[in-house]
Every structure is written in structure tokens, then in C-alpha cells.
Short mmCIF file of C-alpha atoms (C1' of nucleotides) in Angstrom, two decimals:
data_model
loop_
_atom_site.label_atom_id
_atom_site.label_comp_id
_atom_site.label_asym_id
_atom_site.label_seq_id
_atom_site.Cartn_x
_atom_site.Cartn_y
_atom_site.Cartn_z
CA MET A 1 0.00 0.00 0.00
CA GLN A 2 1.16 3.48 -0.74
CA VAL A 3 0.58 6.77 0.95
CA GLN A 4 -1.40 9.41 -0.81
CA ALA A 5 0.82 12.06 0.69
CA ASP A 6 0.10 15.74 0.64
CA GLU A 7 2.76 17.45 -1.37
CA THR A 8 2.67 20.39 0.98
CA GLU A 9 3.58 18.44 4.10
CA LYS A 10 7.08 17.07 4.42
CA ASP A 11 6.95 15.52 7.88
CA VAL A 12 5.75 11.99 7.22
CA GLY A 13 5.87 11.13 10.88
CA ALA A 14 3.35 13.85 11.66
CA GLN A 15 1.18 12.61 8.81
CA VAL A 16 1.09 9.08 10.12
CA ALA A 17 0.35 10.34 13.62
CA ALA A 18 -2.42 12.59 12.32
CA ARG A 19 -4.07 9.85 10.32
CA LEU A 20 -3.94 7.45 13.25
CA ALA A 21 -5.30 10.17 15.53
CA THR A 22 -8.16 10.92 13.17
CA ALA A 23 -9.00 7.24 12.96
CA ILE A 24 -9.12 7.07 16.74
CA HIS A 25 -11.16 10.25 17.01
CA GLU A 26 -13.69 8.92 14.55
CA HIS A 27 -13.89 5.63 16.42
CA ARG A 28 -12.61 3.58 13.51
CA LEU A 29 -9.90 2.27 15.81
CA ALA A 30 -11.44 0.92 18.96
CA PRO A 31 -9.86 1.32 22.40
CA GLY A 32 -7.57 -1.58 23.17
CA MET A 33 -6.77 -2.37 19.57
CA LYS A 34 -3.17 -3.33 18.99
CA LEU A 35 -1.13 -1.16 16.66
CA SER A 36 1.66 -3.37 15.40
CA GLU A 37 4.62 -1.42 14.12
CA ASP A 38 5.13 -3.64 11.09
CA GLU A 39 1.46 -3.57 10.20
CA VAL A 40 1.04 0.17 10.51
CA GLY A 41 4.27 0.70 8.62
CA GLU A 42 3.12 -1.42 5.72
CA ILE A 43 -0.29 0.27 5.60
CA PHE A 44 1.25 3.72 5.30
CA GLY A 45 4.27 2.64 3.28
CA VAL A 46 6.87 3.78 5.77
CA SER A 47 9.45 2.05 7.90
CA ARG A 48 9.10 1.15 11.54
CA THR A 49 11.29 4.11 12.44
CA VAL A 50 8.68 6.67 11.51
CA VAL A 51 5.85 4.51 12.84
CA ARG A 52 7.58 4.41 16.20
CA ALA A 53 7.96 8.17 16.19
CA ALA A 54 4.28 8.58 15.41
CA LEU A 55 3.23 6.13 18.10
CA GLN A 56 5.42 7.90 20.61
CA ARG A 57 3.75 11.15 19.69
CA LEU A 58 0.31 9.66 20.21
CA ALA A 59 1.46 8.16 23.48
CA HIS A 60 2.30 11.65 24.70
CA LEU A 61 -1.22 12.68 23.86
CA ARG A 62 -2.47 9.63 25.78
CA LEU A 63 -4.22 8.35 22.69
CA VAL A 64 -2.17 5.18 22.67
CA ASP A 65 -0.65 3.20 25.46
CA LEU A 66 2.95 2.11 24.95
CA LYS A 67 3.87 -1.03 26.82
CA ARG A 68 7.50 -1.93 26.91
CA ASN A 69 8.34 -4.98 24.81
CA ARG A 70 4.62 -5.44 24.27
CA GLY A 71 3.72 -2.83 21.71
CA ALA A 72 1.28 0.02 21.22
CA PHE A 73 -2.43 -0.16 21.93
CA VAL A 74 -5.23 2.34 21.49
CA ALA A 75 -5.69 3.76 24.96
CA GLN A 76 -8.49 2.64 27.23
CA PRO A 77 -9.05 5.45 29.72
CA THR A 78 -10.22 4.18 33.09
CA VAL A 79 -13.18 5.66 34.89
CA LYS A 80 -10.79 7.57 37.09
CA GLU A 81 -8.96 8.99 34.09
CA ALA A 82 -12.28 9.94 32.55
CA ARG A 83 -13.20 11.94 35.62
CA GLU A 84 -9.77 13.55 35.68
CA VAL A 85 -10.06 14.61 32.07
CA PHE A 86 -13.36 16.33 32.66
CA GLU A 87 -12.06 17.84 35.88
CA ALA A 88 -9.21 19.40 33.90
CA ARG A 89 -11.59 20.59 31.20
CA ALA A 90 -13.80 22.16 33.86
CA LEU A 91 -10.82 24.17 35.10
CA LEU A 92 -9.61 25.27 31.68
CA GLU A 93 -12.49 25.70 29.29
CA PRO A 94 -15.05 27.95 30.99
CA ARG A 95 -12.56 30.71 31.73
CA THR A 96 -11.11 30.29 28.25
CA ALA A 97 -14.55 30.68 26.71
CA ARG A 98 -14.87 33.92 28.64
CA SER A 99 -11.55 35.15 27.26
CA ALA A 100 -12.64 34.17 23.77
CA ALA A 101 -15.82 36.21 24.12
CA GLU A 102 -13.73 39.21 25.08
CA ARG A 103 -11.53 38.92 22.01
CA ILE A 104 -13.74 37.56 19.26
CA THR A 105 -13.72 39.09 15.78
CA PRO A 106 -16.30 38.74 13.00
CA THR A 107 -13.92 36.44 11.14
CA ASP A 108 -13.68 34.17 14.16
CA THR A 109 -17.45 34.08 14.40
CA ARG A 110 -17.66 32.89 10.81
CA ILE A 111 -15.12 30.17 11.46
CA LEU A 112 -16.97 28.95 14.52
CA GLN A 113 -20.25 28.99 12.65
CA ARG A 114 -18.78 26.90 9.87
CA HIS A 115 -17.56 24.35 12.40
CA ILE A 116 -21.09 24.05 13.72
CA ASP A 117 -22.51 23.76 10.21
CA ASP A 118 -20.07 21.03 9.27
CA GLU A 119 -20.83 19.21 12.48
CA HIS A 120 -24.53 19.43 11.80
CA ALA A 121 -24.06 18.23 8.23
CA ALA A 122 -21.98 15.25 9.31
CA LEU A 123 -24.52 14.33 11.94
CA HIS A 124 -27.30 14.57 9.38
CA ALA A 125 -25.34 12.39 7.00
CA GLY A 126 -25.08 9.74 9.66
CA ASP A 127 -21.32 10.12 10.04
CA THR A 128 -21.31 10.36 13.82
CA GLY A 129 -17.59 9.78 14.00
CA ARG A 130 -16.83 12.83 11.94
CA ALA A 131 -19.46 14.82 13.78
CA LEU A 132 -17.83 13.99 17.08
CA ASN A 133 -14.46 14.99 15.74
CA LEU A 134 -15.76 18.35 14.55
CA SER A 135 -17.54 18.86 17.83
CA GLY A 136 -14.20 18.53 19.56
CA GLN A 137 -12.48 20.91 17.17
CA PHE A 138 -15.08 23.48 18.09
CA HIS A 139 -13.79 23.47 21.66
CA ILE A 140 -10.20 23.78 20.49
CA GLU A 141 -11.10 26.65 18.20
CA ILE A 142 -12.47 28.59 21.15
CA ALA A 143 -9.13 28.38 22.91
CA ARG A 144 -7.43 29.55 19.74
CA ILE A 145 -9.74 32.54 19.60
CA ALA A 146 -8.85 33.30 23.19
CA ASP A 147 -5.28 33.56 21.85
CA GLN A 148 -3.98 31.05 24.38
CA ALA A 149 -1.89 28.56 22.43
CA THR A 150 -0.68 26.73 25.51
CA ILE A 151 -4.15 26.22 26.92
CA ALA A 152 -5.36 25.33 23.44
CA ASP A 153 -2.80 22.52 23.32
CA PHE A 154 -4.00 21.18 26.63
CA ILE A 155 -7.60 21.36 25.56
CA ALA A 156 -6.78 19.62 22.30
CA GLN A 157 -5.27 16.79 24.24
CA LEU A 158 -8.23 16.62 26.61
CA VAL A 159 -10.67 16.63 23.71
CA SER A 160 -8.74 13.78 22.12
CA ARG A 161 -8.97 11.75 25.27
CA SER A 162 -12.62 12.67 25.63
CA SER A 163 -13.22 11.02 22.29
CA LEU A 164 -11.85 7.77 23.67
CA ILE A 165 -13.84 8.22 26.85
CA ILE A 166 -17.00 8.68 24.83
CA ALA A 167 -16.19 5.57 22.83
CA LEU A 168 -15.95 3.61 26.06
CA TYR A 169 -18.54 5.14 28.35
CA TRP A 170 -21.12 6.81 26.16
CA GLN A 171 -24.65 5.73 26.94
CA ARG A 172 -27.04 6.06 24.00
CA ARG A 173 -29.49 8.95 24.03
CA ALA A 174 -28.97 12.66 23.78
CA ALA A 175 -26.95 13.15 20.62
CA LEU A 176 -28.34 16.49 19.54
CA CYS A 177 -27.91 18.42 22.77
CA GLU A 178 -24.34 18.84 21.58
CA SER A 179 -25.02 21.17 18.71
CA GLN A 180 -27.72 22.91 20.75
CA ALA A 181 -25.17 23.74 23.42
CA HIS A 182 -22.60 24.77 20.85
CA HIS A 183 -25.09 27.06 19.19
CA ALA A 184 -25.82 28.83 22.46
CA LEU A 185 -22.09 29.12 23.10
CA ILE A 186 -21.48 30.73 19.72
CA LYS A 187 -24.21 33.22 20.42
CA ALA A 188 -22.77 34.26 23.78
CA ILE A 189 -19.20 34.40 22.55
CA SER A 190 -20.05 36.33 19.41
CA ALA A 191 -22.06 38.79 21.47
CA GLY A 192 -19.04 39.35 23.66
CA ASP A 193 -20.91 38.13 26.70
CA GLY A 194 -18.01 36.57 28.57
CA ALA A 195 -19.88 35.80 31.76
CA ARG A 196 -22.59 33.91 29.93
CA ALA A 197 -20.06 32.08 27.76
CA GLU A 198 -18.23 30.89 30.85
CA GLU A 199 -21.47 29.76 32.41
CA LEU A 200 -22.63 27.96 29.29
CA MET A 201 -19.34 26.17 28.85
CA GLN A 202 -19.38 25.02 32.43
CA SER A 203 -22.84 23.52 32.16
CA HIS A 204 -22.06 22.08 28.73
CA LEU A 205 -19.12 20.17 30.16
CA LEU A 206 -21.21 19.03 33.09
CA ASP A 207 -23.87 17.77 30.67
CA LEU A 208 -21.24 15.89 28.75
CA LEU A 209 -19.90 14.28 31.91
CA THR A 210 -23.30 13.28 33.22
CA SER A 211 -24.22 11.76 29.86
CA LEU A 212 -21.50 9.18 30.46
CA ASP A 213 -21.93 5.98 32.39
CA LEU A 214 -18.98 6.04 34.76
CA ARG A 215 -20.36 3.71 37.36
CA ALA A 216 -18.22 0.81 36.20
CA HIS A 217 -16.12 -0.57 33.39
CA SER A 218 -18.55 -0.22 30.54
CA SER A 219 -16.82 -2.26 27.91
CA ALA A 220 -13.36 -3.64 28.42
CA PRO A 221 -11.65 -4.25 31.73
CA GLN A 222 -8.04 -3.14 32.06
CA SER A 223 -6.62 -6.35 33.42
CA LEU A 224 -7.74 -9.91 33.35
CA ARG A 225 -7.07 -10.30 37.05
CA GLU A 226 -9.49 -7.48 37.71
CA ALA A 227 -12.06 -8.94 35.35
CA LEU A 228 -11.98 -12.59 36.40
CA GLY A 229 -10.67 -12.42 39.95
CA PRO A 230 -12.74 -13.20 43.05
CA MET B 1 7.87 11.58 36.19
CA GLN B 2 10.96 13.68 35.83
CA VAL B 3 13.02 12.45 38.69
CA GLN B 4 16.61 11.52 38.27
CA ALA B 5 17.07 8.10 36.79
CA ASP B 6 16.69 5.07 38.98
CA GLU B 7 19.03 2.16 38.44
CA THR B 8 15.98 -0.06 38.47
CA GLU B 9 14.60 1.67 35.39
CA LYS B 10 15.15 -0.15 32.15
CA ASP B 11 13.92 2.45 29.70
CA VAL B 12 17.19 4.08 28.71
CA GLY B 13 15.38 6.59 26.52
CA ALA B 14 13.47 7.90 29.51
CA GLN B 15 16.74 8.11 31.42
CA VAL B 16 18.38 10.27 28.79
CA ALA B 17 15.29 12.48 28.60
CA ALA B 18 15.23 12.81 32.38
CA ARG B 19 18.89 13.76 32.62
CA LEU B 20 18.55 16.33 29.88
CA ALA B 21 15.41 17.70 31.53
CA THR B 22 17.15 17.98 34.88
CA ALA B 23 20.07 19.79 33.26
CA ILE B 24 17.64 22.24 31.70
CA HIS B 25 15.70 22.68 34.92
CA GLU B 26 18.87 23.45 36.81
CA HIS B 27 19.96 25.92 34.15
CA ARG B 28 23.06 24.01 33.20
CA LEU B 29 21.79 23.98 29.64
CA ALA B 30 20.97 27.48 28.55
CA PRO B 31 18.01 28.34 26.33
CA GLY B 32 18.97 28.25 22.68
CA MET B 33 21.79 25.78 23.12
CA LYS B 34 22.03 23.23 20.36
CA LEU B 35 21.62 19.59 21.29
CA SER B 36 23.40 17.62 18.58
CA GLU B 37 22.23 14.05 18.33
CA ASP B 38 25.71 12.63 17.87
CA GLU B 39 27.12 14.67 20.73
CA VAL B 40 24.36 13.80 23.19
CA GLY B 41 24.53 10.18 22.14
CA GLU B 42 28.24 9.99 22.79
CA ILE B 43 27.91 11.70 26.17
CA PHE B 44 25.35 9.21 27.39
CA GLY B 45 26.78 6.22 25.54
CA VAL B 46 23.71 5.49 23.48
CA SER B 47 22.89 5.58 19.80
CA ARG B 48 21.15 8.38 17.96
CA THR B 49 17.97 6.31 17.94
CA VAL B 50 17.40 6.67 21.65
CA VAL B 51 18.64 10.25 21.66
CA ARG B 52 16.04 11.13 19.05
CA ALA B 53 13.33 9.50 21.11
CA ALA B 54 14.42 11.46 24.16
CA LEU B 55 14.54 14.74 22.24
CA GLN B 56 11.08 14.09 20.85
CA ARG B 57 9.83 13.55 24.35
CA LEU B 58 11.33 16.82 25.53
CA ALA B 59 9.96 18.58 22.47
CA HIS B 60 6.51 17.48 23.46
CA LEU B 61 7.09 19.03 26.89
CA ARG B 62 8.21 22.19 25.09
CA LEU B 63 11.59 21.98 26.74
CA VAL B 64 13.36 21.69 23.41
CA ASP B 65 12.51 23.05 20.02
CA LEU B 66 12.80 20.58 17.14
CA LYS B 67 13.53 22.22 13.81
CA ARG B 68 13.27 20.02 10.78
CA ASN B 69 16.64 19.25 9.19
CA ARG B 70 18.19 21.69 11.63
CA GLY B 71 18.27 19.86 14.91
CA ALA B 72 17.16 20.25 18.49
CA PHE B 73 17.67 23.35 20.60
CA VAL B 74 16.85 24.14 24.19
CA ALA B 75 13.60 26.07 23.97
CA GLN B 76 13.50 29.85 24.27
CA PRO B 77 9.99 30.76 25.37
CA THR B 78 8.84 34.08 24.00
CA VAL B 79 7.27 36.73 26.19
CA LYS B 80 3.89 35.70 24.86
CA GLU B 81 4.52 32.06 25.71
CA ALA B 82 5.64 33.08 29.17
CA ARG B 83 2.38 34.89 29.77
CA GLU B 84 0.45 31.92 28.41
CA VAL B 85 2.20 29.52 30.72
CA PHE B 86 1.35 31.56 33.78
CA GLU B 87 -2.18 32.06 32.51
CA ALA B 88 -2.58 28.29 32.35
CA ARG B 89 -1.04 27.85 35.78
CA ALA B 90 -3.44 30.43 37.16
CA LEU B 91 -6.34 28.37 35.88
CA LEU B 92 -5.07 25.03 37.11
CA GLU B 93 -3.10 25.42 40.30
CA PRO B 94 -5.25 27.41 42.72
CA ARG B 95 -8.23 25.11 42.42
CA THR B 96 -5.91 22.11 42.59
CA ALA B 97 -4.36 23.42 45.80
CA ARG B 98 -7.86 23.63 47.21
CA SER B 99 -8.52 20.01 46.27
CA ALA B 100 -5.22 19.01 47.82
CA ALA B 101 -6.17 20.67 51.08
CA GLU B 102 -9.39 18.69 51.12
CA ARG B 103 -7.60 15.38 50.69
CA ILE B 104 -4.29 15.72 52.48
CA THR B 105 -2.99 13.02 54.80
CA PRO B 106 -0.26 13.26 57.44
CA THR B 107 2.07 11.32 55.16
CA ASP B 108 1.56 13.83 52.40
CA THR B 109 2.30 16.64 54.81
CA ARG B 110 5.62 15.07 55.68
CA ILE B 111 6.51 14.70 52.01
CA LEU B 112 5.69 18.31 51.29
CA GLN B 113 7.67 19.42 54.31
CA ARG B 114 10.70 17.47 53.15
CA HIS B 115 10.47 19.11 49.75
CA ILE B 116 10.58 22.50 51.43
CA ASP B 117 13.48 21.48 53.62
CA ASP B 118 15.48 20.22 50.66
CA GLU B 119 14.73 23.39 48.79
CA HIS B 120 15.87 25.47 51.71
CA ALA B 121 19.04 23.42 52.10
CA ALA B 122 19.91 23.72 48.42
CA LEU B 123 19.33 27.44 48.52
CA HIS B 124 21.53 27.74 51.58
CA ALA B 125 24.23 25.73 49.88
CA GLY B 126 24.20 28.14 46.98
CA ASP B 127 22.82 25.62 44.52
CA THR B 128 20.08 27.82 43.14
CA GLY B 129 19.54 25.53 40.18
CA ARG B 130 18.64 22.61 42.38
CA ALA B 131 16.58 24.85 44.64
CA LEU B 132 14.57 26.03 41.69
CA ASN B 133 14.02 22.47 40.55
CA LEU B 134 12.78 21.41 43.99
CA SER B 135 10.60 24.46 44.16
CA GLY B 136 8.90 23.30 40.99
CA GLN B 137 8.47 19.76 42.24
CA PHE B 138 6.64 21.18 45.22
CA HIS B 139 3.94 22.46 42.90
CA ILE B 140 3.71 19.12 41.12
CA GLU B 141 3.45 17.30 44.43
CA ILE B 142 0.41 19.35 45.35
CA ALA B 143 -1.38 18.17 42.23
CA ARG B 144 -0.44 14.62 43.06
CA ILE B 145 -1.90 15.02 46.54
CA ALA B 146 -5.08 16.31 44.94
CA ASP B 147 -5.17 12.91 43.21
CA GLN B 148 -5.43 14.48 39.78
CA ALA B 149 -2.83 12.75 37.63
CA THR B 150 -3.93 14.46 34.44
CA ILE B 151 -3.74 17.94 35.92
CA ALA B 152 -0.48 16.97 37.60
CA ASP B 153 1.00 16.15 34.20
CA PHE B 154 -0.05 19.50 32.83
CA ILE B 155 1.35 21.32 35.84
CA ALA B 156 4.60 19.38 35.54
CA GLN B 157 4.91 20.56 31.97
CA LEU B 158 4.10 24.15 32.92
CA VAL B 159 6.60 24.07 35.76
CA SER B 160 9.24 22.81 33.35
CA ARG B 161 8.59 25.65 30.98
CA SER B 162 8.52 28.07 33.88
CA SER B 163 12.07 27.06 34.62
CA LEU B 164 13.10 28.15 31.14
CA ILE B 165 11.07 31.32 31.48
CA ILE B 166 12.85 32.13 34.72
CA ALA B 167 16.18 31.49 33.07
CA LEU B 168 15.30 34.02 30.39
CA TYR B 169 13.27 36.68 32.15
CA TRP B 170 14.18 36.53 35.81
CA GLN B 171 15.20 39.86 37.25
CA ARG B 172 17.49 39.64 40.23
CA ARG B 173 16.03 40.26 43.69
CA ALA B 174 13.51 38.38 45.73
CA ALA B 175 14.84 34.84 45.91
CA LEU B 176 13.54 33.92 49.36
CA CYS B 177 9.93 34.91 48.93
CA GLU B 178 9.59 31.54 47.26
CA SER B 179 10.06 29.37 50.31
CA GLN B 180 8.08 31.86 52.37
CA ALA B 181 5.11 31.41 50.08
CA HIS B 182 5.58 27.66 50.00
CA HIS B 183 5.66 27.53 53.77
CA ALA B 184 2.37 29.39 54.02
CA LEU B 185 0.89 27.05 51.43
CA ILE B 186 1.92 23.97 53.36
CA LYS B 187 0.31 25.39 56.46
CA ALA B 188 -3.01 26.06 54.75
CA ILE B 189 -3.08 22.73 52.91
CA SER B 190 -2.09 20.70 55.96
CA ALA B 191 -4.76 22.46 57.99
CA GLY B 192 -7.32 21.48 55.38
CA ASP B 193 -8.12 25.11 54.69
CA GLY B 194 -8.95 24.81 50.99
CA ALA B 195 -10.15 28.35 50.51
CA ARG B 196 -6.98 29.81 51.93
CA ALA B 197 -4.80 27.40 49.97
CA GLU B 198 -6.49 28.45 46.74
CA GLU B 199 -6.04 32.09 47.61
CA LEU B 200 -2.38 31.66 48.56
CA MET B 201 -1.59 29.75 45.41
CA GLN B 202 -3.21 32.40 43.28
CA SER B 203 -1.20 35.21 44.83
CA HIS B 204 1.96 33.09 44.80
CA LEU B 205 1.67 32.62 41.05
CA LEU B 206 0.95 36.30 40.59
CA ASP B 207 4.07 37.14 42.59
CA LEU B 208 6.10 34.82 40.42
CA LEU B 209 4.76 36.42 37.26
CA THR B 210 5.35 39.97 38.40
CA SER B 211 8.89 39.12 39.46
CA LEU B 212 9.69 38.55 35.78
CA ASP B 213 10.71 41.21 33.34
CA LEU B 214 8.42 40.56 30.42
CA ARG B 215 8.63 43.97 28.82
CA ALA B 216 10.93 42.80 26.07
CA HIS B 217 13.44 40.16 24.91
CA SER B 218 15.59 39.85 27.99
CA SER B 219 18.39 37.81 26.59
CA ALA B 220 18.35 36.16 23.21
CA PRO B 221 16.21 37.14 20.24
CA GLN B 222 14.44 34.37 18.37
CA SER B 223 15.64 35.23 14.88
CA LEU B 224 18.51 37.22 13.54
CA ARG B 225 16.24 39.03 11.13
CA GLU B 226 14.18 40.21 14.06
CA ALA B 227 17.25 41.20 16.03
CA LEU B 228 19.22 43.00 13.35
CA GLY B 229 16.57 43.98 10.84
CA PRO B 230 15.33 47.52 10.20
"C1'" DT C 1 37.67 43.56 -3.76
"C1'" DG C 2 33.34 41.48 -3.67
"C1'" DA C 3 29.66 38.65 -5.15
"C1'" DT C 4 27.94 34.25 -6.83
"C1'" DC C 5 28.07 29.63 -7.62
"C1'" DC C 6 29.57 25.08 -6.59
"C1'" DA C 7 31.61 21.40 -3.96
"C1'" DA C 8 32.85 19.42 0.57
"C1'" DT C 9 31.47 18.67 5.16
"C1'" DT C 10 28.36 18.15 8.65
"C1'" DT C 11 23.89 16.98 10.48
"C1'" DT C 12 19.50 15.21 10.30
"C1'" DG C 13 15.84 11.77 8.17
"C1'" DT C 14 14.85 7.10 7.09
"C1'" DA C 15 15.52 2.23 6.31
"C1'" DT C 16 17.36 -1.99 7.60
"C1'" DA C 17 19.88 -5.41 10.33
"C1'" DC C 18 20.69 -7.49 14.57
"C1'" DA C 19 19.83 -8.29 19.64
"C1'" DA C 20 16.72 -8.77 23.48
"C1'" DT C 21 12.29 -10.00 25.16
"C1'" DC C 22 7.89 -11.85 25.19
"C1'" DT C 23 4.45 -15.19 23.52
"C1'" DT C 24 3.17 -19.62 22.38
"C1'" DG C 25 3.27 -24.38 21.08
"C1'" DT C 26 5.53 -28.71 22.05
"C1'" DT C 27 7.71 -32.22 24.48
"C1'" DG C 28 8.90 -34.92 28.32
"C1'" DC C 29 8.32 -36.12 33.03
"C1'" DT C 30 5.57 -37.37 37.12
"C1'" DA D 1 -3.95 -36.13 32.39
"C1'" DG D 2 -1.53 -32.34 34.38
"C1'" DC D 3 2.37 -29.60 34.94
"C1'" DA D 4 6.84 -27.72 33.92
"C1'" DA D 5 10.62 -26.78 31.20
"C1'" DC D 6 12.10 -25.66 26.77
"C1'" DA D 7 12.27 -24.21 22.08
"C1'" DA D 8 10.41 -21.89 18.02
"C1'" DG D 9 8.23 -17.88 16.39
"C1'" DA D 10 6.96 -13.23 16.56
"C1'" DT D 11 7.50 -8.47 18.13
"C1'" DT D 12 9.80 -4.76 20.07
"C1'" DG D 13 14.46 -2.26 21.39
"C1'" DT D 14 18.72 -0.57 19.67
"C1'" DA D 15 22.54 0.26 16.59
"C1'" DT D 16 24.28 1.19 12.25
"C1'" DA D 17 24.29 2.30 7.32
"C1'" DC D 18 22.76 5.05 3.80
"C1'" DA D 19 20.07 9.06 1.75
"C1'" DA D 20 18.63 13.84 1.89
"C1'" DA D 21 19.19 18.38 3.35
"C1'" DA D 22 21.59 22.34 5.09
"C1'" DT D 23 25.64 24.79 6.28
"C1'" DT D 24 30.26 26.13 5.14
"C1'" DG D 25 34.33 27.13 2.69
"C1'" DG D 26 36.61 28.07 -1.40
"C1'" DA D 27 37.13 28.98 -6.27
"C1'" DT D 28 35.90 31.62 -10.21
"C1'" DC D 29 34.78 35.72 -12.52
"C1'" DA D 30 33.43 40.52 -13.03
#
DNA sequence: TGATCCAATTTTGTATACAATCTTGTTGCT
DNA sequence: AGCAACAAGATTGTATACAAAATTGGATCA
């Protein structure tokens, strides 16, 4: 198999990492799936060297779990990790949404609106994976508008992990509330209403968290001992 | 995660990364310094493969800057990045200190106290680099006590970058206020006074930020064109 | 003298080969 | 049959070799 590489991008390692990340975000790679170096390398037409670099990158983002002498696996966030991720998001995103509202420009508003539209279109087309991905990028875009690159990086990472958490712990029902909440957020941010934006983001994240089933291991247990023990 | 290497640890790549990180934290490697793969590899007695992995790791922590086909350099945070780092810390650390106060155990108190003591000893011995490093680990330890591994990782990264920021933008004076502030924090956290801990952390971070000279490029400009241009 | 082009050197990017480790299937013993 | 030790296979960890790119120094020419 050959890569259909973008001519503009020279860093193949980043490309491989990005394509793996997108596949994970869109739930085409399930949590726990093994990512063999040889296999991935053959799929993308690159050597193990660059695959390893890409996997290491994704490991830093906590999208894959690197086990020494065992290989790389799509991460399976535990319930505790899931709570931690949303705890971190609760600290970062509301205040960042407020900052974004205080700095937004008409151009930014258009960009945000297009994100929402794309998300809505994907959802309507039945491509929930892509819709979820776009939904996450909406959050990242807000941090970018707030002109906080460092916080934006953190949020990007948390959104990535949230995608895995949703894959593991999502309980069916309530799929549309997402774009509803995002629409309200856009309105507040575009209007420059920082206080309301902060408030909306806070409750939006709380909604997201409570829509998960974090009572127990929903799908796959982390260790066999834990799963089959007494 | 960034302690000096244990002999028990088998991951030599992590060891190299940790030793480089420590050297940066203690200001033995100055911002902007080039980290040649061959040179580093020879110093640590490993091949370029593991050096590259270590450098990639540090690049993800923003401790080194990886320029394609140019090599790795100790990062030189800009003034904007410096502000962003402290903005992120302001969002994360105060609330985390509050959580820590609500969960602290006597054992944790002892650990924190020993950190302070070590810091004080290093400062007294004139080893300001090590004192600074310990001072940072104090902040990370608080997040660990709060039982928030994800936030602790973020704070660890921000503390790392803060070390570089201090190397670049620190203006002499006020070296002791640090351990003063840390002592007050320990007292509040150990007493379980979350509100006060949050308050103290907030003002501590503000003190840190205002003790920097962020008006301009304190030491090294990012690009020659910018430095020598019209 | 000074500028431009070209070659030599150095350094990074990638692939491959070999070593170490883990998994797994088999064999032999009790 | 059940268990343990062992060996074969597969997969990752590391080193090295080669390719690509950038820097550097010198040579040529105006």
C-alpha cells in the first residue's frame, strides 16, 4: 500500500500520527486495539522508524498506550482517568470561553459557525464519528480565539482523550444536545458576553460528563485479574 | 515523572530524557543551546535512535525546540509564551491546591515538608539551580496530593517551561519569597483550609509572574532578522 | 575587492539489520 | 492427564548504514 501524501507536508511522521489520531477520534480504531509497528508501517508505506515516532507522539497525547516490549495499543481510559479529564476541562475551558468572548472578531465568528454547520451536516449524513471529531475541534477553536496557544494545546489533548472516553462510556441517548449547546455558546461568545459564555461552557461540560456511564467498566476491563478475579 | 534516573529503570530513553530535563531545569543547559544528536549520544553512551526519542519527548514538553533538518535546541519561550504559561497555571493550580487541602494526609504533609526542607538546604548551599528544581516539584506534588494525575501532568509541563522562562526573564532580587510562600501554602493545605490554599496559590503565582521582566526580549532574540533587521 | 556559484562537510531523516524480550506451542516427566 | 521446562516464532528495542538536506568554505569571474 502506498501513501497518498500531501505534497505540501514534508513531515511523514506527523502525517502518520495525524491519520492514526483521526481514525481514533472517529472511532474507527477501537480502544484496546493493537497497533503493530510492522502492520502500521506497511499500511502507510513507511518504515518502523517513523511509525515508532508517530506512536510515541500519540502516546504523549495519551491516545495510545505504549507497553515496553509489548507494543502500542489504542488507549483505554479508566473511569478515574475519565473523571480527571473532565475535571481538567472544567478548570480550563469555561474561563477560556470567557476570554474568547472578550476577544472575538467577525472572522472568528464565521469560522466557529462553519464548524457548527459542518458538524450538523456530518450528523445529518449519519457520520457520527466525523461529527464527534468536529464537535471537539469546536472546543479547540475557542481556545485559539482566546489567543492562548498553551491552553489550546492542553484542551486539544483533553478533547482527544474525551473522544476515547465517549467511545468507552457513552450511553445512547442525547446526541443532539451537543449542537444545541454549541449554538448557544457561539451566540454568547459572538455577542461578547463573557460571563454567559463561561457559564454555558461550564454547564455544557457538566452535561457531557453526566451523559456518560462512569459507574463501572462499561466495555473492556483493564486487566484480566481485575475482570476474572474473586 | 521527571526524577533523576533510577538504576531499576530499564527504559534508557526515559533516562536520557530525564537527565537532559534535569540539566535544563537546573539551568546548566541554557536556552537556545544546540543539542546535537551525535554529541548527546556519545555523552550518554547510546545511539542516535534513543537520543532522538528522548529529544522528541522533551519537544513534546516544550523543553526543546525541534527544527526540521536543523536539529534540536533548548527552547526559548517568548514573552507571549511566558504569559500563556502563567495564565494556564493560574487556571489550574489554585483550584488544585484547594482540592489538595481537602484530601491531604499526614504522610503527604511530611513529604511536602521534606520538599521545602530540601529546597531550603539547596538554597543555603548556593545551589540555586537545584533549589529552583525542587521548588517546581513542590507544585507538582500538590497536584499529586489532589489525586489528579492528568492535571499533575499539565502542571509538571508548565513548571518545566517556567524554569526556562525564569532562566530568560528573571530579574534579580527576591529569591527567598519563594520558600516563604511555600511555607504558608503547606500550612493552609495541611490544615485542610482549601479556601486559603487556593487564595495563597493564586497570589503566589501572581508574585512569580510579576517578578519577571516581560517587557521585552531579555536575553536572546528568536531570529537574527528580528534582532538586526530595520 | 566582492559577489555568486559550486563542492565538501556536517547533520539530520529514514531504512534496515541485529539483539533482546515476550508469547506460544511442544515435548517430556511425574 | 496435568504440569513444567524448553524451544520456536513473533514483536519490540537498539545500533548502524545510507540518503537527503543544510551549512560552510573556497574557487571563479566581473
